PDB file of C-alpha atoms in Angstrom:
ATOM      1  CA  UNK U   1      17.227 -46.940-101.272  1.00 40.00           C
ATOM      2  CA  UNK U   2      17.247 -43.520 -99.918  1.00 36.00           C
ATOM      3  CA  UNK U   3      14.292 -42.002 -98.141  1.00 34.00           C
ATOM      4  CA  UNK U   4      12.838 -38.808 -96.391  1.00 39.00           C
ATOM      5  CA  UNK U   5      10.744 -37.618 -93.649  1.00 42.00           C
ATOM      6  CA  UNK U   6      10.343 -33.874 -92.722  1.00 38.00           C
ATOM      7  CA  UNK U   7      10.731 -34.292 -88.874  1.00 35.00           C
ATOM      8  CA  UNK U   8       9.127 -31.098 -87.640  1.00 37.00           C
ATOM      9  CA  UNK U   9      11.392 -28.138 -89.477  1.00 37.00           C
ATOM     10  CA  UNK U  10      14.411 -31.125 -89.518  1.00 36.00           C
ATOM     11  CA  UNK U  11      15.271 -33.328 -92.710  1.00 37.00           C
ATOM     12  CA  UNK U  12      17.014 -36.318 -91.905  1.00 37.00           C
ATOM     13  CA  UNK U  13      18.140 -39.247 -95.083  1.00 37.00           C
ATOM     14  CA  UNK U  14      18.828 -42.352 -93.988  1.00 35.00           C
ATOM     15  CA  UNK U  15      20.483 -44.492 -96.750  1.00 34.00           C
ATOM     16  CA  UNK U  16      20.523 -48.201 -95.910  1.00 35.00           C
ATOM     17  CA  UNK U  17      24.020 -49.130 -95.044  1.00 34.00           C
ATOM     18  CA  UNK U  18      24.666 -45.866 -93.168  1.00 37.00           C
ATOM     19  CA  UNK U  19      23.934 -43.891 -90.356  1.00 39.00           C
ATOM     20  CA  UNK U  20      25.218 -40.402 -90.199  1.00 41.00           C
ATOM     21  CA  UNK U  21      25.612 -39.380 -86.629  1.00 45.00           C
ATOM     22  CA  UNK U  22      24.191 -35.895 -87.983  1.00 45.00           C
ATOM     23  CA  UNK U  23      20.316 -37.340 -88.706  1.00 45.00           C
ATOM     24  CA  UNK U  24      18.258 -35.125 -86.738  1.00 43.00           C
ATOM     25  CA  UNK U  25      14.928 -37.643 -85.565  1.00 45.00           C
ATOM     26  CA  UNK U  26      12.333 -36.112 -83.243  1.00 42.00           C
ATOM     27  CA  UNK U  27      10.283 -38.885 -81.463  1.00 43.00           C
ATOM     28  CA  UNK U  28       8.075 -38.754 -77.974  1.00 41.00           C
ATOM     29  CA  UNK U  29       9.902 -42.412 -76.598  1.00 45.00           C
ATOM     30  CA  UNK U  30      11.454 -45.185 -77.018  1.00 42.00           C
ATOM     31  CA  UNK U  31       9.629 -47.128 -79.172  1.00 50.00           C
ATOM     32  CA  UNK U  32      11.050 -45.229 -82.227  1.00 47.00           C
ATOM     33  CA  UNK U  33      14.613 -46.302 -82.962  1.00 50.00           C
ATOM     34  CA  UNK U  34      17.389 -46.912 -85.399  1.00 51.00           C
ATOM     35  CA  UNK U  35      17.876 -50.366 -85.998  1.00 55.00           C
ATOM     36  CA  UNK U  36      21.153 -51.812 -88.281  1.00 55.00           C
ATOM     37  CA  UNK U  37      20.646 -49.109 -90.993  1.00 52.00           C
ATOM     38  CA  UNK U  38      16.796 -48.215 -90.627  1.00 55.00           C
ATOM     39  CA  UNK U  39      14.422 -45.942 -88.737  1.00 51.00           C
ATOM     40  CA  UNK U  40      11.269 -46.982 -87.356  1.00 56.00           C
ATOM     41  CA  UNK U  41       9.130 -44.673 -86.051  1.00 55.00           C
ATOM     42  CA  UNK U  42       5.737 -46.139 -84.079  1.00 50.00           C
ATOM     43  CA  UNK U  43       2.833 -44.561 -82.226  1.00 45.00           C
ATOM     44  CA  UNK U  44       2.802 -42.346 -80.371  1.00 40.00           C
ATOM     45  CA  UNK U  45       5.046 -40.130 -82.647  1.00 43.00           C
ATOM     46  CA  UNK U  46       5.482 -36.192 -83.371  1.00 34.00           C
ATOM     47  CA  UNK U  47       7.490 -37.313 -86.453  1.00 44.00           C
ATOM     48  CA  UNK U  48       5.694 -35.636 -89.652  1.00 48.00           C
ATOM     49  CA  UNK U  49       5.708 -38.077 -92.541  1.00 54.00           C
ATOM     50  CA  UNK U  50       5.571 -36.209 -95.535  1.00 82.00           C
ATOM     51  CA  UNK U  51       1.979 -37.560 -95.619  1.00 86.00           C
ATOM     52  CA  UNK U  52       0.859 -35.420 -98.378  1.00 88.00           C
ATOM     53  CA  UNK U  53       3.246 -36.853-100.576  1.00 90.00           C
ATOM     54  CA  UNK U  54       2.564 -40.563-100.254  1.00 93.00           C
ATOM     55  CA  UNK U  55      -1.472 -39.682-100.934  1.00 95.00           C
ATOM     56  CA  UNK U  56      -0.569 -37.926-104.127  1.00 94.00           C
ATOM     57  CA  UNK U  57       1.415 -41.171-104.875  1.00 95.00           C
ATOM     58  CA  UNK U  58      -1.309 -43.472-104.331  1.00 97.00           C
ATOM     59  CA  UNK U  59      -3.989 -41.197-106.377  1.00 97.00           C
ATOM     60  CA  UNK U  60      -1.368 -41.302-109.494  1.00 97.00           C
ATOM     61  CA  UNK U  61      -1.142 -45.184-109.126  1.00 97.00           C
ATOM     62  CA  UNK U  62      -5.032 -45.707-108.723  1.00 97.00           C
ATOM     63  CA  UNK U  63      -5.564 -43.774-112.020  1.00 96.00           C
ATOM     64  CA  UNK U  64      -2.595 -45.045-114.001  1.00 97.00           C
ATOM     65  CA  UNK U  65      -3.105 -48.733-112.718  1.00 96.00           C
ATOM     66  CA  UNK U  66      -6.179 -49.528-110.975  1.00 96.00           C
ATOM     67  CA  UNK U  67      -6.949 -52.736-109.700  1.00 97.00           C
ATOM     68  CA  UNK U  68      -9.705 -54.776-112.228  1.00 97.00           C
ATOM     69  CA  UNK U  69     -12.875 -53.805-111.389  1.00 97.00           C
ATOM     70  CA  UNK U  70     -12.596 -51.104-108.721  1.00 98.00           C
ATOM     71  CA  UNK U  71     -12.718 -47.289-109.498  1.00 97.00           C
ATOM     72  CA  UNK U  72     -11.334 -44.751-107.178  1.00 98.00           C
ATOM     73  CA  UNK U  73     -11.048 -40.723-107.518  1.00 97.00           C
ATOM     74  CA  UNK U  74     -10.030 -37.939-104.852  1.00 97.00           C
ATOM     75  CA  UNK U  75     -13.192 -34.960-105.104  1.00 96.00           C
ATOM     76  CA  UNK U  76     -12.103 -31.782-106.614  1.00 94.00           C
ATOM     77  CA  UNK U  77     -11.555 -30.123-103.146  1.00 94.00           C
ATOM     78  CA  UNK U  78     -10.039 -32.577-101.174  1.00 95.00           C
ATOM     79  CA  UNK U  79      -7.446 -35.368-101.322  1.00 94.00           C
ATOM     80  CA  UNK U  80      -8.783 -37.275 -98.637  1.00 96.00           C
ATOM     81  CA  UNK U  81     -11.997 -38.054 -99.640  1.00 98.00           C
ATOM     82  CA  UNK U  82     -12.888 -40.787-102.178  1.00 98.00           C
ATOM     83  CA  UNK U  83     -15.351 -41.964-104.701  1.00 98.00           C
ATOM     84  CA  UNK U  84     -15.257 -44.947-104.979  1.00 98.00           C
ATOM     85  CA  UNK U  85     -17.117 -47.778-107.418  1.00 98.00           C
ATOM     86  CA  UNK U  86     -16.688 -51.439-106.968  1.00 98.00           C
ATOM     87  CA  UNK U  87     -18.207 -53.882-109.956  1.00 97.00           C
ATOM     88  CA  UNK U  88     -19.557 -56.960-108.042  1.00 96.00           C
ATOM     89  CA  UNK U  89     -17.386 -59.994-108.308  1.00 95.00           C
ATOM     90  CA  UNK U  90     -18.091 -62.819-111.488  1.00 95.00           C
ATOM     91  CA  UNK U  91     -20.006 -65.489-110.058  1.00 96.00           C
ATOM     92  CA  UNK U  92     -21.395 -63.920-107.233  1.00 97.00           C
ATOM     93  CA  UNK U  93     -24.829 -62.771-106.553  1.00 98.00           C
ATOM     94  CA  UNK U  94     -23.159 -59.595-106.721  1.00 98.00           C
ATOM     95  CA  UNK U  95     -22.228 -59.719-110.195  1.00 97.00           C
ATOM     96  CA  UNK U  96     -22.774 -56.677-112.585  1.00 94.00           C
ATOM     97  CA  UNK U  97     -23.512 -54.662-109.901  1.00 98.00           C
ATOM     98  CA  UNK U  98     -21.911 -51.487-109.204  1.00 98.00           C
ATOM     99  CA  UNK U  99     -21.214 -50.564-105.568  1.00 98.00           C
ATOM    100  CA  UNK U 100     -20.516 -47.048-104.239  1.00 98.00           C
ATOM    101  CA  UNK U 101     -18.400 -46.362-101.070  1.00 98.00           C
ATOM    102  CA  UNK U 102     -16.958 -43.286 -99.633  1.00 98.00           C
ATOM    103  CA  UNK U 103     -13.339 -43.589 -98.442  1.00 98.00           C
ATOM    104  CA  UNK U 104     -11.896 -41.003 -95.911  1.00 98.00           C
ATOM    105  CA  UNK U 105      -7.767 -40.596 -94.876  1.00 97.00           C
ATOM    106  CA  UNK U 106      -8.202 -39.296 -91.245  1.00 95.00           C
ATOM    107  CA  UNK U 107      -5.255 -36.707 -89.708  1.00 90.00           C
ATOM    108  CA  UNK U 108      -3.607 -39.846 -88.480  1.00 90.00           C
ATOM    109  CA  UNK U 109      -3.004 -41.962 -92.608  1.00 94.00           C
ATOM    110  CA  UNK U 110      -0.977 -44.341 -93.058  1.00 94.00           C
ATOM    111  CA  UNK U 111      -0.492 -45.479 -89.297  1.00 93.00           C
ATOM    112  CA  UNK U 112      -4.273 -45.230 -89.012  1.00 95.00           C
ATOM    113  CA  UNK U 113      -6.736 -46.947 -91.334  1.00 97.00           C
ATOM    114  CA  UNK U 114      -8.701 -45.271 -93.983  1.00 98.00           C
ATOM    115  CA  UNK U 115     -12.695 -45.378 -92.800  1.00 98.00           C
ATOM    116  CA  UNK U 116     -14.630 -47.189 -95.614  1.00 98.00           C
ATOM    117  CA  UNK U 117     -18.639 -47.103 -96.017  1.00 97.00           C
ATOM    118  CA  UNK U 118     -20.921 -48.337 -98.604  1.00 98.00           C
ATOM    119  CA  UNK U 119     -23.232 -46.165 -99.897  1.00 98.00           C
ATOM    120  CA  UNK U 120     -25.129 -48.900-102.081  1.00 98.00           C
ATOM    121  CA  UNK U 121     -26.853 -51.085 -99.997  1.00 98.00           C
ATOM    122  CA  UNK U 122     -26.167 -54.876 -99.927  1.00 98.00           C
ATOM    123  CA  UNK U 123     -27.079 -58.028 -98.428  1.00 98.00           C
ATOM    124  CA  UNK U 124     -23.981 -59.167 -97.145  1.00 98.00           C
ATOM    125  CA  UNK U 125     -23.226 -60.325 -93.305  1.00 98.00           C
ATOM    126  CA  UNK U 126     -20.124 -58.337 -93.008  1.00 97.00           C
ATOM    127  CA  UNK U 127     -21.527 -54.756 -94.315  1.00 97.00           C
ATOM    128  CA  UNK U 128     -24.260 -53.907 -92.211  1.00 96.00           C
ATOM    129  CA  UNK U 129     -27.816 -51.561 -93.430  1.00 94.00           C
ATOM    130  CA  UNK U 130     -25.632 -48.170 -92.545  1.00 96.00           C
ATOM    131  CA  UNK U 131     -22.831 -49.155 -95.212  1.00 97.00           C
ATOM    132  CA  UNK U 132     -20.106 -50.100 -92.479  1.00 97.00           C
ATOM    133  CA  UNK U 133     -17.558 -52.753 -93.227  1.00 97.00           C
ATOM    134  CA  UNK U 134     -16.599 -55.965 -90.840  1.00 96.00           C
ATOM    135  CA  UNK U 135     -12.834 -56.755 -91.951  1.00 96.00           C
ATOM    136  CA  UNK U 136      -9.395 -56.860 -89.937  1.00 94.00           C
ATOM    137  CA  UNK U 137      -7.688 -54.394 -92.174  1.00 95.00           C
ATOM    138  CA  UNK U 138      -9.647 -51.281 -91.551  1.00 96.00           C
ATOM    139  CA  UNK U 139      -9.017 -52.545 -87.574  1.00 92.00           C
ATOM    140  CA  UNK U 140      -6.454 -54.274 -85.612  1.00 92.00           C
ATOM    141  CA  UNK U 141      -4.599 -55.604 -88.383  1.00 95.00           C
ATOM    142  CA  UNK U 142      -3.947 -52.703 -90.230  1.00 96.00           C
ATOM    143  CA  UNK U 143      -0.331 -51.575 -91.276  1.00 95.00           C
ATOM    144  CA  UNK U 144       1.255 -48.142 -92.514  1.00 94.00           C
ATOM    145  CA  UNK U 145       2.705 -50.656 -95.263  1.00 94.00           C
ATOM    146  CA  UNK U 146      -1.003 -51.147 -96.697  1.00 97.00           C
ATOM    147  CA  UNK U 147      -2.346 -48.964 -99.463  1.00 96.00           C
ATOM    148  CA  UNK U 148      -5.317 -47.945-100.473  1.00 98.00           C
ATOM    149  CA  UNK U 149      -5.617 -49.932-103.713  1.00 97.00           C
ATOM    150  CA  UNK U 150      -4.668 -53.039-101.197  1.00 97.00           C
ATOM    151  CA  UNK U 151      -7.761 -51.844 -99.331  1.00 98.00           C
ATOM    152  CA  UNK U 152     -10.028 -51.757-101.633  1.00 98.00           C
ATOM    153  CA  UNK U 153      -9.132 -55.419-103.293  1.00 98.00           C
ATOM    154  CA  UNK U 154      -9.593 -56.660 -99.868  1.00 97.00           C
ATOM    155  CA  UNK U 155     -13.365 -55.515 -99.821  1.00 98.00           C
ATOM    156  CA  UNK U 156     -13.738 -56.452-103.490  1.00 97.00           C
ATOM    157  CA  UNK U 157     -12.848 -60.284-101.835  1.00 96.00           C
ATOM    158  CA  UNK U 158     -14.621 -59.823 -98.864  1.00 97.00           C
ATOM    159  CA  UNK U 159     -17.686 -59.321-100.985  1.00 97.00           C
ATOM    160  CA  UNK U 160     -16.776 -62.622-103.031  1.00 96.00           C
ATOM    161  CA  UNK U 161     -16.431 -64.434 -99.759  1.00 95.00           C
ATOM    162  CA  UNK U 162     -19.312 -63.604 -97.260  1.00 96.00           C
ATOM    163  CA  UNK U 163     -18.554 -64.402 -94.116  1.00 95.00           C
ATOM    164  CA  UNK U 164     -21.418 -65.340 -92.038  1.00 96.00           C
ATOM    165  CA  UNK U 165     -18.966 -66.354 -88.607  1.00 94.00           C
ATOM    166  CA  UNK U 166     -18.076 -62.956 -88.335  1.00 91.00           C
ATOM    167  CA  UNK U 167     -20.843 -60.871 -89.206  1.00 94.00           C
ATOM    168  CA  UNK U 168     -21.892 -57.022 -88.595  1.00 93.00           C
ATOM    169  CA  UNK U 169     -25.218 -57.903 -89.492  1.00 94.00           C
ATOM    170  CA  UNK U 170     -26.370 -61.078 -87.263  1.00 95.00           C
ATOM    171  CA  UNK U 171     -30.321 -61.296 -89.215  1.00 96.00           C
ATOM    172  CA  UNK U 172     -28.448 -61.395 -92.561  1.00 97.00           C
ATOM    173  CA  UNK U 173     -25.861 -63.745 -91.109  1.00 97.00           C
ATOM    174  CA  UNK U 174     -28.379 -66.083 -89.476  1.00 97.00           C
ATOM    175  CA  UNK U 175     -29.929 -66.139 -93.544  1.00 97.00           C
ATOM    176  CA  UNK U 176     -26.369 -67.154 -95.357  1.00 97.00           C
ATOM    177  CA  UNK U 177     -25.902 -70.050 -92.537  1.00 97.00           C
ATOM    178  CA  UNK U 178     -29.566 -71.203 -92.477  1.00 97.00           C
ATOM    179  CA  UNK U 179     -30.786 -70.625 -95.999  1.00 97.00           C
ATOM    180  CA  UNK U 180     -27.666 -69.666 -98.311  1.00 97.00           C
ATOM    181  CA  UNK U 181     -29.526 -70.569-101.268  1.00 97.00           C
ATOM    182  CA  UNK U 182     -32.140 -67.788-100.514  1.00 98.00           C
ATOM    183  CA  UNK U 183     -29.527 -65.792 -98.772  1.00 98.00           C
ATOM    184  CA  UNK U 184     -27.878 -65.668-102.635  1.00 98.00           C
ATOM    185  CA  UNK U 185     -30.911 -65.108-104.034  1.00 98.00           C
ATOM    186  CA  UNK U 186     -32.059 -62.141-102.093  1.00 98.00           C
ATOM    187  CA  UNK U 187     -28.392 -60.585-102.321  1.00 98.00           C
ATOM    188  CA  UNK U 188     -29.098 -60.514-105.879  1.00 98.00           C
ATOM    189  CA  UNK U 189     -32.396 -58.624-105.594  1.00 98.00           C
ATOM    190  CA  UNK U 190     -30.452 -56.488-103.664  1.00 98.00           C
ATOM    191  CA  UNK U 191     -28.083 -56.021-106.582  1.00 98.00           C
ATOM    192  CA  UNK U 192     -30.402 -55.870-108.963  1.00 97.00           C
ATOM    193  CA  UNK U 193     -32.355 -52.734-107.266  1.00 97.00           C
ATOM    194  CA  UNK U 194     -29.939 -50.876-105.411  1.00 97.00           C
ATOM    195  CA  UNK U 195     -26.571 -51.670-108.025  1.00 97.00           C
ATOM    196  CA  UNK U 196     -27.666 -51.777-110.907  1.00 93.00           C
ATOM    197  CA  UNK U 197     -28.947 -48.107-111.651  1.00 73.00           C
TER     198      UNK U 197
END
């Protein structure tokens, strides 16, 4: 598998199996390194992934082969910034709806998260009244090796899968522990009025 990363104004290949003693690699410390036959390259870094690239990538695969249920388009004037529409989950109060969120690539994609918010409002513990999202993923466990499609089936199960023990919004969490009957029922007023227009 051969791969490249514009370093700067420097190419380098690195071809697994080999390392030419002629790759030129620009890095700010130790933490990026040849290792066996592969380059890793961590924060902090100068190194320029050919970022622009690996977006253009992703948009082809989320229009060829997007994941069930989930709709996702780059606007007109720029490849960062994502539509996106999310059908609620079978069997969920969220069912039939359909859920808009903006999605943003900041300067910093893939080693930094994408920033996700809902525009459609929902009664869920983890996505609080201002559309943001509680999940590892766009946080501490994020990884480079994520995509967006990944992403974006990880909020379609979050929404399957409230979780009330680690909530964003603590009055709608106290509702799904206490009352999850009439938690589920007023999530799919919710859906009914705000998703379903």
């Amino acid at each position: 598998m051969t791969y490249e990363e514009k370093c700067n104004k420097n190419t380098f290949r690195v071809k697994c199996g080999e390392r030419s003693s002629n790759d030129k690699v620009e890095h700010s410390g130790s933490r990026n390194f040849f290792r066996g036959n592969r380059y890793f390259c961590w924060r902090p870094f100068i190194c320029k992934m050919n970022i622009e690239g690996r977006i253009l990538k992703e948009i082809k695969e989320l229009q060829t082969n997007p994941p069930p249920g989930i709709s996702a388009r780059p606007k007109p004037d720029n490849n960062r910034h994502f539509d996106v529409r999310l059908i609620g989950p079978r069997d969920t109060p969220f069912e039939e709806g359909i859920f808009r969120l903006e999605l943003f690539l900041p300067e910093g994609y893939p080693i930094s998260p994408p920033k996700v918010h809902f525009m459609t409002k929902i009664f869920h513990p983890n996505i609080d009244q201002i559309g943001r999202v509680c999940l590892d993923i766009l946080k501490s466990k994020w990884s480079p090796a994520l995509k967006i499609s990944s992403l974006l089936v990880s909020i379609q199960s979050l929404i399957s899968e409230p979780n009330p023990d680690d909530p964003l919004d603590t009055a709608i969490a106290k509702k799904w522990k206490e009352d999850p009957e009439g938690a589920k029922k007023t999530a799919r007023e919710w859906t009914a009025l705000y998703a379903m227009q």
